[in-house]
Short mmCIF file of C-alpha atoms and ligand atoms in Angstrom, two decimals:
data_model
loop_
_atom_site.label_atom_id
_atom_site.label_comp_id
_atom_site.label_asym_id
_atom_site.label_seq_id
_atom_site.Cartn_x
_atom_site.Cartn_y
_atom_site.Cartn_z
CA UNK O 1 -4.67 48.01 11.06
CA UNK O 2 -2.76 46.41 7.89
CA UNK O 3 -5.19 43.85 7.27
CA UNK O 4 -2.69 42.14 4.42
CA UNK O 5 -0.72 40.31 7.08
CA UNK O 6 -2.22 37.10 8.61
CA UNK O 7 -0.87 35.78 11.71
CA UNK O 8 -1.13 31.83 11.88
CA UNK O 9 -0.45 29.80 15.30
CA UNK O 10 0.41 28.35 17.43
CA UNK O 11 1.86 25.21 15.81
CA UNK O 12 2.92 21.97 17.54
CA UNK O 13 5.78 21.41 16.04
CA UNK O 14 6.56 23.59 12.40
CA UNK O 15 9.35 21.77 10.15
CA UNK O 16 10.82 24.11 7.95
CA UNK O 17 12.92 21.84 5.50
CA UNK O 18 14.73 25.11 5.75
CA UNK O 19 19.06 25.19 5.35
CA UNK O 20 19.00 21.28 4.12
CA UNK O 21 21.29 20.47 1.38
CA UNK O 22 19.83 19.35 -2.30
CA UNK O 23 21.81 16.35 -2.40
CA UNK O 24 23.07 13.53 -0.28
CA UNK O 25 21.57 11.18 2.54
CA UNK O 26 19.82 13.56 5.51
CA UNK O 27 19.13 12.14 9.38
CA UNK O 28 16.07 13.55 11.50
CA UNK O 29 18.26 15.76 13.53
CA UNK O 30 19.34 18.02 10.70
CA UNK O 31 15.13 18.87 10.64
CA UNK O 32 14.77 22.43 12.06
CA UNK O 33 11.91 21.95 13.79
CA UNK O 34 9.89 25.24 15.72
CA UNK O 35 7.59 24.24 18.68
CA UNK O 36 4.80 26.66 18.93
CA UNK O 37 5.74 28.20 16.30
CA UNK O 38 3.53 30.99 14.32
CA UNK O 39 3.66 32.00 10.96
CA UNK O 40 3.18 35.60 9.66
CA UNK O 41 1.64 35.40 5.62
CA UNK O 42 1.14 38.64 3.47
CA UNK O 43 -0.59 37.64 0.50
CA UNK O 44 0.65 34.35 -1.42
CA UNK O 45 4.12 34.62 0.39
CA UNK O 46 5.19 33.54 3.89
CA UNK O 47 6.72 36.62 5.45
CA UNK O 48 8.05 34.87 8.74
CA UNK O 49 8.27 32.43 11.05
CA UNK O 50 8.94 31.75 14.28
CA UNK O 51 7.48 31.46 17.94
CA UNK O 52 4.01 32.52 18.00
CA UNK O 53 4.66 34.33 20.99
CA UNK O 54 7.31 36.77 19.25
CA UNK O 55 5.62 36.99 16.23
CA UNK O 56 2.13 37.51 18.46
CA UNK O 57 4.20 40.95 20.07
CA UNK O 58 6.41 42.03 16.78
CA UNK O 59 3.11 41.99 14.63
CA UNK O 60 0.32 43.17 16.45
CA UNK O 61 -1.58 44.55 13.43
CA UNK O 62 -1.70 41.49 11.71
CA UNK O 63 -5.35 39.40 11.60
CA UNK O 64 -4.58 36.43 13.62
CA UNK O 65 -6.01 33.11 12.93
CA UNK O 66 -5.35 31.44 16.64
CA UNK O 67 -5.64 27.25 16.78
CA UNK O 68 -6.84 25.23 19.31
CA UNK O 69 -5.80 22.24 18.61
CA UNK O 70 -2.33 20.94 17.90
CA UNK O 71 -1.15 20.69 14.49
CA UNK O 72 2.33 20.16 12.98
CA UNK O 73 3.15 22.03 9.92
CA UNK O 74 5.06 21.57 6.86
CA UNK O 75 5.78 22.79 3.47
CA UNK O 76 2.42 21.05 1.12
CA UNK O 77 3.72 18.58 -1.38
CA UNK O 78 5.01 18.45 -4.67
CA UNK O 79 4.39 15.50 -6.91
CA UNK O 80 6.96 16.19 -9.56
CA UNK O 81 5.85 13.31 -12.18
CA UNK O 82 2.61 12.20 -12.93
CA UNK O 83 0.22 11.40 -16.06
CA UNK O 84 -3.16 12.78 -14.68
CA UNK O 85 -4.14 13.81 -17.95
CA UNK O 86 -5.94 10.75 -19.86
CA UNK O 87 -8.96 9.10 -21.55
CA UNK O 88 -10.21 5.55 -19.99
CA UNK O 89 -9.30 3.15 -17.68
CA UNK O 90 -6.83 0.46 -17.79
CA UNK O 91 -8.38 -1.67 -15.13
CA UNK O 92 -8.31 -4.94 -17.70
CA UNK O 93 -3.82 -4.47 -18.17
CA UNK O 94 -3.25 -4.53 -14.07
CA UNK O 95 -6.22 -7.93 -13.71
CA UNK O 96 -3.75 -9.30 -16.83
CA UNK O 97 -0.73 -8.49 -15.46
CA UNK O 98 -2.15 -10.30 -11.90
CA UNK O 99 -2.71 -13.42 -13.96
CA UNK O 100 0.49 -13.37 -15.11
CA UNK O 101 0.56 -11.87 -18.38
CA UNK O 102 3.62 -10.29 -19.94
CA UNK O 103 3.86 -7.09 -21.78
CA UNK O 104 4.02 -7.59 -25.01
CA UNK O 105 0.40 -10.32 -24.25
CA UNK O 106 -1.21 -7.12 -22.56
CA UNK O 107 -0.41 -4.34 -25.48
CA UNK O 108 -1.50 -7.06 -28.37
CA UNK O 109 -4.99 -7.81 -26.32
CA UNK O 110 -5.76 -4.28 -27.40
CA UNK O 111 -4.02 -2.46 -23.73
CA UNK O 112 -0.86 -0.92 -22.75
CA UNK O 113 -0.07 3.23 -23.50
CA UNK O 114 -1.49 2.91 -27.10
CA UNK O 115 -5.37 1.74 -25.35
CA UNK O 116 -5.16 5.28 -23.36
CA UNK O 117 -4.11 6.77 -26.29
CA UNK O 118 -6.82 5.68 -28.36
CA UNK O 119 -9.27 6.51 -25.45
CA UNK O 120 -7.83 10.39 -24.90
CA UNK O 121 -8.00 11.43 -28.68
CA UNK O 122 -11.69 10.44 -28.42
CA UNK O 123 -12.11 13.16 -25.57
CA UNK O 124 -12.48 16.83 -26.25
CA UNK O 125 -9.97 19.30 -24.91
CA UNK O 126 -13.16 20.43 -22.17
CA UNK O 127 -13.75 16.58 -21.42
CA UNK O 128 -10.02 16.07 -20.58
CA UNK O 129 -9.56 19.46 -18.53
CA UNK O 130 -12.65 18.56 -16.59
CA UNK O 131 -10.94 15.20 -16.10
CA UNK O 132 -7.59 16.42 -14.85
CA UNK O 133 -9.00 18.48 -12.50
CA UNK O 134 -11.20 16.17 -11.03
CA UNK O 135 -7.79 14.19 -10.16
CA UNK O 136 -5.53 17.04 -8.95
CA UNK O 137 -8.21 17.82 -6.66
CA UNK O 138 -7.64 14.58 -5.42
CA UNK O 139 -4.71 15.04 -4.75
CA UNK O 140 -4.78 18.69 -3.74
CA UNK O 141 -7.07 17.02 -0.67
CA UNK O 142 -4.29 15.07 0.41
CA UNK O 143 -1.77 17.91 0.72
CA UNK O 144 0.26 17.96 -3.23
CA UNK O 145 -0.70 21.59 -4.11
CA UNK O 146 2.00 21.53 -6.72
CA UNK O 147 1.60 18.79 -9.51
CA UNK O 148 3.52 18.47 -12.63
CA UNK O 149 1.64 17.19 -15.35
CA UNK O 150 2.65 15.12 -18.23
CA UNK O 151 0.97 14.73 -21.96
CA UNK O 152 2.41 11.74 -24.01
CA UNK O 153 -1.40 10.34 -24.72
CA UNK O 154 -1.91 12.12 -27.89
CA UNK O 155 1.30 11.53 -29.86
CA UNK O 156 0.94 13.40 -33.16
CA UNK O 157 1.41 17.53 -32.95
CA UNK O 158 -2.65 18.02 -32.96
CA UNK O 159 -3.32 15.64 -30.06
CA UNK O 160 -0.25 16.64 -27.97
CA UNK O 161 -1.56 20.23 -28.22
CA UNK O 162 -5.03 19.44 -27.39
CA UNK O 163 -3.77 17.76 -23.67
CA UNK O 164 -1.14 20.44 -23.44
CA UNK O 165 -3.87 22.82 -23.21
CA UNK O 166 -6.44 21.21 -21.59
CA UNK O 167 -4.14 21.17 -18.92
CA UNK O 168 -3.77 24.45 -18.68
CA UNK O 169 -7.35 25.21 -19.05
CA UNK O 170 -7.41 22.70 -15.87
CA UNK O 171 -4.75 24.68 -14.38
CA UNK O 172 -6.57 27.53 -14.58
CA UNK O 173 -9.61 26.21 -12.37
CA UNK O 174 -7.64 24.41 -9.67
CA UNK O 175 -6.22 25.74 -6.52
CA UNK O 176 -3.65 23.33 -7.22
CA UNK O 177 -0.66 24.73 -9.66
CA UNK O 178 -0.31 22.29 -12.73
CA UNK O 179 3.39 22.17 -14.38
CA UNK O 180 2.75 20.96 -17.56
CA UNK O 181 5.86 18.84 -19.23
CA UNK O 182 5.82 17.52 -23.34
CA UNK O 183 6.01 13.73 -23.21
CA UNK O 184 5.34 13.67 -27.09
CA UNK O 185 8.47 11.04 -26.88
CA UNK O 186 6.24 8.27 -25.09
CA UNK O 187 6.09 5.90 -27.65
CA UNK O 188 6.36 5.57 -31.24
CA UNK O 189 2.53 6.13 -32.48
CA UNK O 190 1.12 3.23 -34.19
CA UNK O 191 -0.53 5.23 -36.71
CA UNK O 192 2.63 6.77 -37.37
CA UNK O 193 3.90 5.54 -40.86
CA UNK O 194 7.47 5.73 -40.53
CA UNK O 195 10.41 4.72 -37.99
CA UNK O 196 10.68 6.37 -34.69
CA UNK O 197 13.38 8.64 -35.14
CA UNK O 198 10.93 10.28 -38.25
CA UNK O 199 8.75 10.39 -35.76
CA UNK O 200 10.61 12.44 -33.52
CA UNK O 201 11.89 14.28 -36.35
CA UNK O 202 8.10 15.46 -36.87
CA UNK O 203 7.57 16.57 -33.43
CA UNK O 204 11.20 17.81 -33.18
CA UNK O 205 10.49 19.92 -36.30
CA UNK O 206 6.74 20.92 -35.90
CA UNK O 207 5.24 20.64 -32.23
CA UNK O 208 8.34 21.78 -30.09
CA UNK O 209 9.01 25.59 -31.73
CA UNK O 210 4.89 25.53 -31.08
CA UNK O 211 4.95 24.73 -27.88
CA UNK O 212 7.59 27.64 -27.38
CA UNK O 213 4.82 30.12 -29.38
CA UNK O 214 1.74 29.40 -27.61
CA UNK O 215 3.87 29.09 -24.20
CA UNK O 216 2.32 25.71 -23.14
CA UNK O 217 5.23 24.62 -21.50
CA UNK O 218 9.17 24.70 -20.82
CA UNK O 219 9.94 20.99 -20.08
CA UNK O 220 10.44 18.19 -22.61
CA UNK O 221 10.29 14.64 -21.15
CA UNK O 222 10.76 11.21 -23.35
CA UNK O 223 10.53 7.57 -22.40
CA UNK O 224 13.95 5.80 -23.42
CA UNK O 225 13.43 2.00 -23.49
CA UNK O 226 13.77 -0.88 -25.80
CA UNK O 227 9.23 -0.58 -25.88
CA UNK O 228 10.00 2.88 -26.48
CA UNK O 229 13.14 5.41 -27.99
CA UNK O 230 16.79 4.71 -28.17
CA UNK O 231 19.53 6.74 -26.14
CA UNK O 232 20.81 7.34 -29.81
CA UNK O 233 17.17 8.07 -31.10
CA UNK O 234 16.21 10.89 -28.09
CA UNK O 235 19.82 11.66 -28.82
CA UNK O 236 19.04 14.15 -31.85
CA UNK O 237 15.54 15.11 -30.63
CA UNK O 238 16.96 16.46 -27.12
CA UNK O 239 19.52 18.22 -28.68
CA UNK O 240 16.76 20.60 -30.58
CA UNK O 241 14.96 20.55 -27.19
CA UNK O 242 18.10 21.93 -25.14
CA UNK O 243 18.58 24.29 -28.19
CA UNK O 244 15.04 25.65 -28.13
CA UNK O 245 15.50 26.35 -24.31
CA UNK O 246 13.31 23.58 -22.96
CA UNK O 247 14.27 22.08 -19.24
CA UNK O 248 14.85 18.17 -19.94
CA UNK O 249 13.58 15.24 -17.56
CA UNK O 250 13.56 11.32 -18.98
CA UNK O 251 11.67 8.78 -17.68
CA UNK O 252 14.60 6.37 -17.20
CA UNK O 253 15.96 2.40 -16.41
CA UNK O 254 12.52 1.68 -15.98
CA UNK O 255 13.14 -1.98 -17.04
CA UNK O 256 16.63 -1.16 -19.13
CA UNK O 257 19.75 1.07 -18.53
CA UNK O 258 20.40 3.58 -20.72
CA UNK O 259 18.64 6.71 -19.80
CA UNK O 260 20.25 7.60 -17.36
CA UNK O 261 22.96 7.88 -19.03
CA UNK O 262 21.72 10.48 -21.86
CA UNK O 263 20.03 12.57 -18.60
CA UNK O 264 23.08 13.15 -17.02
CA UNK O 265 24.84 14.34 -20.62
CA UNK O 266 21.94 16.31 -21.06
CA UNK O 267 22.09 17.54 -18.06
CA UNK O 268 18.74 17.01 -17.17
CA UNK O 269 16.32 18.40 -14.32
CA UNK O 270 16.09 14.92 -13.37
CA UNK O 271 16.06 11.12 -13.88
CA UNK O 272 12.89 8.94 -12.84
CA UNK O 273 12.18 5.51 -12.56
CA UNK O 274 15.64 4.41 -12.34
CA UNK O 275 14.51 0.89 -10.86
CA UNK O 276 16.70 -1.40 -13.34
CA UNK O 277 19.66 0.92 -12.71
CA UNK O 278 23.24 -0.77 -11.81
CA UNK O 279 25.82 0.84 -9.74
CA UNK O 280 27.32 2.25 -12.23
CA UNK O 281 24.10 4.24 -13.37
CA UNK O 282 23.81 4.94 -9.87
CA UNK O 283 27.65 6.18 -9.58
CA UNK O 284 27.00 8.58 -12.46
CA UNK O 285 23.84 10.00 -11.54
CA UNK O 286 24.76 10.96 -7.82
CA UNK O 287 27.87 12.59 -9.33
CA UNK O 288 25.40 14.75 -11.85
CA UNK O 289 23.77 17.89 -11.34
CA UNK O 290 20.49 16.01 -12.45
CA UNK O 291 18.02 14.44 -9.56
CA UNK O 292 16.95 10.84 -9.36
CA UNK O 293 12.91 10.62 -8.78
CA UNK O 294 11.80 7.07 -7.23
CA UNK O 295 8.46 5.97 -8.19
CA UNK O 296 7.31 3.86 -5.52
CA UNK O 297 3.56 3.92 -7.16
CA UNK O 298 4.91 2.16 -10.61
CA UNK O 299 6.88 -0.21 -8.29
CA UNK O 300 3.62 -0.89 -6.63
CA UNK O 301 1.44 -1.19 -9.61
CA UNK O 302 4.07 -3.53 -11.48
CA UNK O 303 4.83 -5.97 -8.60
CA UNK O 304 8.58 -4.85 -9.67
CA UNK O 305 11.70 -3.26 -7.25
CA UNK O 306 11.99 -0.28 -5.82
CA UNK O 307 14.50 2.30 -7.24
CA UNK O 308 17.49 1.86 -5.22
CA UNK O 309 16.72 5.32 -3.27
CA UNK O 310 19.35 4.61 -0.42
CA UNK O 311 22.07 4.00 -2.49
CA UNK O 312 21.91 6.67 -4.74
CA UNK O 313 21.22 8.82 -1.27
CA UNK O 314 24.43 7.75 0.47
CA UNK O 315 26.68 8.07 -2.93
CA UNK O 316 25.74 11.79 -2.79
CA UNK O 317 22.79 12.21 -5.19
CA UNK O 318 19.63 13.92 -5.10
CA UNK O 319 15.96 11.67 -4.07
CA UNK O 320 12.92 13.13 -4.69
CA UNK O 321 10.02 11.04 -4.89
CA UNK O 322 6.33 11.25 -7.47
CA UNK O 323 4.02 9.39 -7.58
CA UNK O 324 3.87 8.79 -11.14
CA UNK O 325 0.22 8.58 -11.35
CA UNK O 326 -1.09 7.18 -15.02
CA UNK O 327 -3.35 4.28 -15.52
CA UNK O 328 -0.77 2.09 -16.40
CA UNK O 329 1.76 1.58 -14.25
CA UNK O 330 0.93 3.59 -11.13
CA UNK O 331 -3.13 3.68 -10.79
CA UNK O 332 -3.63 4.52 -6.85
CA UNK O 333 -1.37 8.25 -7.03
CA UNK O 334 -1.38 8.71 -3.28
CA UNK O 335 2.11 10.49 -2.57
CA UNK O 336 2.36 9.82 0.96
CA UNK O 337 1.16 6.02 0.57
CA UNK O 338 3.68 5.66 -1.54
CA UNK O 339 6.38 7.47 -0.10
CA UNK O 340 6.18 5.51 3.63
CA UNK O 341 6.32 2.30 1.58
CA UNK O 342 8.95 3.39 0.00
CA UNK O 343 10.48 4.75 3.05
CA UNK O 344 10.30 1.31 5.40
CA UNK O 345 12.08 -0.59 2.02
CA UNK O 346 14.62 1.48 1.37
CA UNK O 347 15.09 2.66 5.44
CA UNK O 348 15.05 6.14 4.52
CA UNK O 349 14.82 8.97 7.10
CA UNK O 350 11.98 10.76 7.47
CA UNK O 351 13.96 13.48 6.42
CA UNK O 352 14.87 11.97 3.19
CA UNK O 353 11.38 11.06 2.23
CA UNK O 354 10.04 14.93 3.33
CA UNK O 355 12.95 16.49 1.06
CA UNK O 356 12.34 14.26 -1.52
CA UNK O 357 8.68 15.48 -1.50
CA UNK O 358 8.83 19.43 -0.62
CA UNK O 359 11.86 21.09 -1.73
CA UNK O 360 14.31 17.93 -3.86
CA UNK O 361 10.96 17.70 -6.09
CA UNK O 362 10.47 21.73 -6.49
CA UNK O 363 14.10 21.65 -7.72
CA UNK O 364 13.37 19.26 -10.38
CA UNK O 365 11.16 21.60 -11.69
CA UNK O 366 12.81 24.76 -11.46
CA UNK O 367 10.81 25.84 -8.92
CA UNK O 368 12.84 27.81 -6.27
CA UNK O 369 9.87 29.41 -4.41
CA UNK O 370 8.38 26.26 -2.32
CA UNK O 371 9.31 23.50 -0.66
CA UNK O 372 10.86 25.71 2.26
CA UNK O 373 8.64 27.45 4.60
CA UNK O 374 10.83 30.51 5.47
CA UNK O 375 10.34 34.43 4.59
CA UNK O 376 9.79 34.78 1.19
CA UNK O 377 8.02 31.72 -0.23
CA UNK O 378 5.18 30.67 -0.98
CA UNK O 379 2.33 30.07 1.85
CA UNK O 380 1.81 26.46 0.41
CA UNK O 381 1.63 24.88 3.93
CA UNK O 382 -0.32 21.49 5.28
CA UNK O 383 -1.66 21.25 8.82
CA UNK O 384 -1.64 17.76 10.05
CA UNK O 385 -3.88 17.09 13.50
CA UNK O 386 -0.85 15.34 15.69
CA UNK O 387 1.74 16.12 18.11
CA UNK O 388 4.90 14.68 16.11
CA UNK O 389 6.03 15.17 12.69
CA UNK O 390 6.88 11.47 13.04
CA UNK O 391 3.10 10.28 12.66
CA UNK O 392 2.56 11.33 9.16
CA UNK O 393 4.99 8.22 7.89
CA UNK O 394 4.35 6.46 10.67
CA UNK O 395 1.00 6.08 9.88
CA UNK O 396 1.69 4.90 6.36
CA UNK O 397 -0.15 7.81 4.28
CA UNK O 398 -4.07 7.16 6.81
CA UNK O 399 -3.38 10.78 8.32
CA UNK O 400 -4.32 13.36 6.44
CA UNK O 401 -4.06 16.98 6.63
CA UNK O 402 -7.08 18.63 7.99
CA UNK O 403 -5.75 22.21 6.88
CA UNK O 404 -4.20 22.74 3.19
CA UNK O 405 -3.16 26.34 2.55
CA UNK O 406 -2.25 27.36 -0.85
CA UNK O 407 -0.61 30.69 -1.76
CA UNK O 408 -1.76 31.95 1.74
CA UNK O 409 -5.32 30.88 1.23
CA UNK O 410 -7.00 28.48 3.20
CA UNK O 411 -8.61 25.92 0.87
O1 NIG E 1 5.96 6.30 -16.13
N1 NIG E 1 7.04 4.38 -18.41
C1 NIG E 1 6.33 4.98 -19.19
N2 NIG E 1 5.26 5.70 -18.90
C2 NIG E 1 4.48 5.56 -17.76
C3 NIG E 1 3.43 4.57 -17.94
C4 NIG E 1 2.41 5.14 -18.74
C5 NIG E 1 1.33 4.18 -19.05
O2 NIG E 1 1.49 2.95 -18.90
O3 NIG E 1 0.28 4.67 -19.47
C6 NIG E 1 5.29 5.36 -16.51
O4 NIG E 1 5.27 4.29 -15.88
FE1 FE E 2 5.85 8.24 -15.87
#
């Protein structure tokens, strides 16, 4: 008997997100959807699937894991933007901005990004590890077993370093996998004694070609926003970046156009934010190789609009949607939530919001082997306890899976 294949089943309903297209607007009945359907695992990778039934008969050596109950199954999540990686609270900025405060009141009241920087230099690298796993298992209960994870809290080489590893020290202990992106470009540091583009010209210079050495990560992400850097400013900086090899992504249009813009010259993984984008920055980005990521959470934690997700759907682009999680903006960081809000605003399909959450968000970070579940991926799969696929938005993010499998382990 080959004990390394596992034979999973019978399934409801299993969606496989399988032969969808990366970009454009999707309807339900493109969803290939299996009814008691089986899946055959060897190791970390799916090997097949199908009806348990056949697979039952053409695998008879594998171990099979029979369920009673019904369950529909679908690729596990991937939260392709967040900011789980930080010192304090910021509890004080969202009562301030409740009462009516503006931004500018909020930062010079001692809150804003510079507070949580000030609060994650005080940690150790161990204290901020310990704290970033404590929130991706969080969210690895609710289903995102992929999370990509900013830094952008330490802003000088030494401090950027310091999160950049202790997220991969926290990588290292979750089930969850961590993709860790550079956000040295988050703001100009206050203690920084010099204009911003010096600024980037020290971290262009100095933490970038170290990041490449000690291989702490291949993605370089930078705020562009009148609070923050220029299009011309991230200008120079991103061209080192590109040069060095790094992936780009810019957190962009969050209250101002102009990032999307330098994304889509760049050529960049994707876009996000994109909630003060016109239809021209619209136009250009669904004609782009690069993907637009709505953050319903920091639309949600503002009070502000919702990134125009339909538009940019039906002009051809590419939606997939984070949760943005950081204690700013976006405090709550519960994908699903977020994405069913999102989802009854915009009137996207249920298809739409399950690409832009599987497979749209794995291409935004390079990441070719999830997303799908087919023959050759990864066994990152959630079990929901319903009949219908249709329940999980339906019910607005309150279902939860009751069975998260990650790299063909049950967790
Ligand atoms: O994506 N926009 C810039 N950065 C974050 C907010 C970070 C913070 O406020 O701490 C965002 O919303
Ligand atoms: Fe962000």
């Amino acid at each position: 008997m080959d004990n390394s294949l596992k034979l999973i089943g019978p399934f409801r309903q299993l969606l496989t997100l399988d032969h969808l297209p990366l970009k454009g607007a999707l309807t339900d009945d493109q969803l290939e959807i299996i009814e008691q359907a089986g899946m055959v695992i060897q190791k970390e990778k799916i090997l097949t699937v199908g009806k348990f039934t056949t697979l039952k008969s053409d695998y008879s050596e594998a171990e099979i894991n029979e369920l009673k109950e019904d369950f529909v199954a679908l690729p596990s999540w991937v939260d392709c933007h967040t900011h789980i990686c930080f010192g304090g609270s910021r509890a004080k900025d969202f009562a301030m901005r409740n009462a009516g405060k503006t931004y500018l009141e909020i930062a010079e009241a001692g809150g804003g990004i510079w507070d949580t920087v000030t609060q994650t230099r005080k940690l150790s690298l161990e204290e901020l590890a310990q704290r970033t796993i404590i929130n991706a298992n969080r969210h690895l209960q609710e289903g995102v077993t992929t999370i990509e994870v900013k830094s952008g809290y330490g802003l000088n080489p030494e401090e950027e370093i310091k999160m950049l590893e202790a997220i991969k020290k926290a990588d290292s202990k979750t089930k969850a996998d961590l993709i860790p992106t550079c956000l040295a470009a988050h703001m100009k540091p206050r203690d920084f004694e010099g204009n911003a583009s010096e600024y980037l010209e020290l971290i262009s210079n100095t933490l970038l070609p170290l990041l490449k050495r000690k291989n702490l990560t291949n993605r370089v992400d930078a705020f562009i926003e009148k609070s923050a850097f220029s299009p011309q400013e991230i200008n120079a900086y991103f061209l080192h970046a590109k040069e060095l090899g790094f992936d780009l992504t810019v957190h962009a249009d969050q209250f101002s156009i102009g990032g999307t813009q330098v994304a889509v010259e760049f050529e960049a993984k994707s876009a996000d934010h994109l909630e003060a984008s016109g239809d021209r920055e619209i136009e250009l980005i669904a004609k782009s190789k690069t993907i637009a990521v709505a953050l319903p959470g920091a639309s949600i934690g503002l009070g502000v609009a919702f990134t125009a997700a339909r538009k940019i759907l039906d002009k051809g682009g590419s939606l997939a949607i984070a949760t943005d999680w950081n204690p700013g903006s976006a405090p709550m960081g519960d994908l699903v939530v977020q994405a069913s809000i999102l989802a009854t605003n915009e009137k996207l399909s249920t298809a739409e919001v399950l690409a832009g959450i599987t497979y749209r968000a794995a291409a935004t970070l390079n990441l070719s082997d999830r997303g799908v579940l087919k023959g050759g991926m990864l066994a990152d799969f959630n079990l929901f306890p319903t009949e219908s696929y249709q329940e999980i938005l339906y019910q607005q993010g309150k279902l939860k899976p009751s069975q998260i499998w990650k790299r063909g382990e049950k967790i």
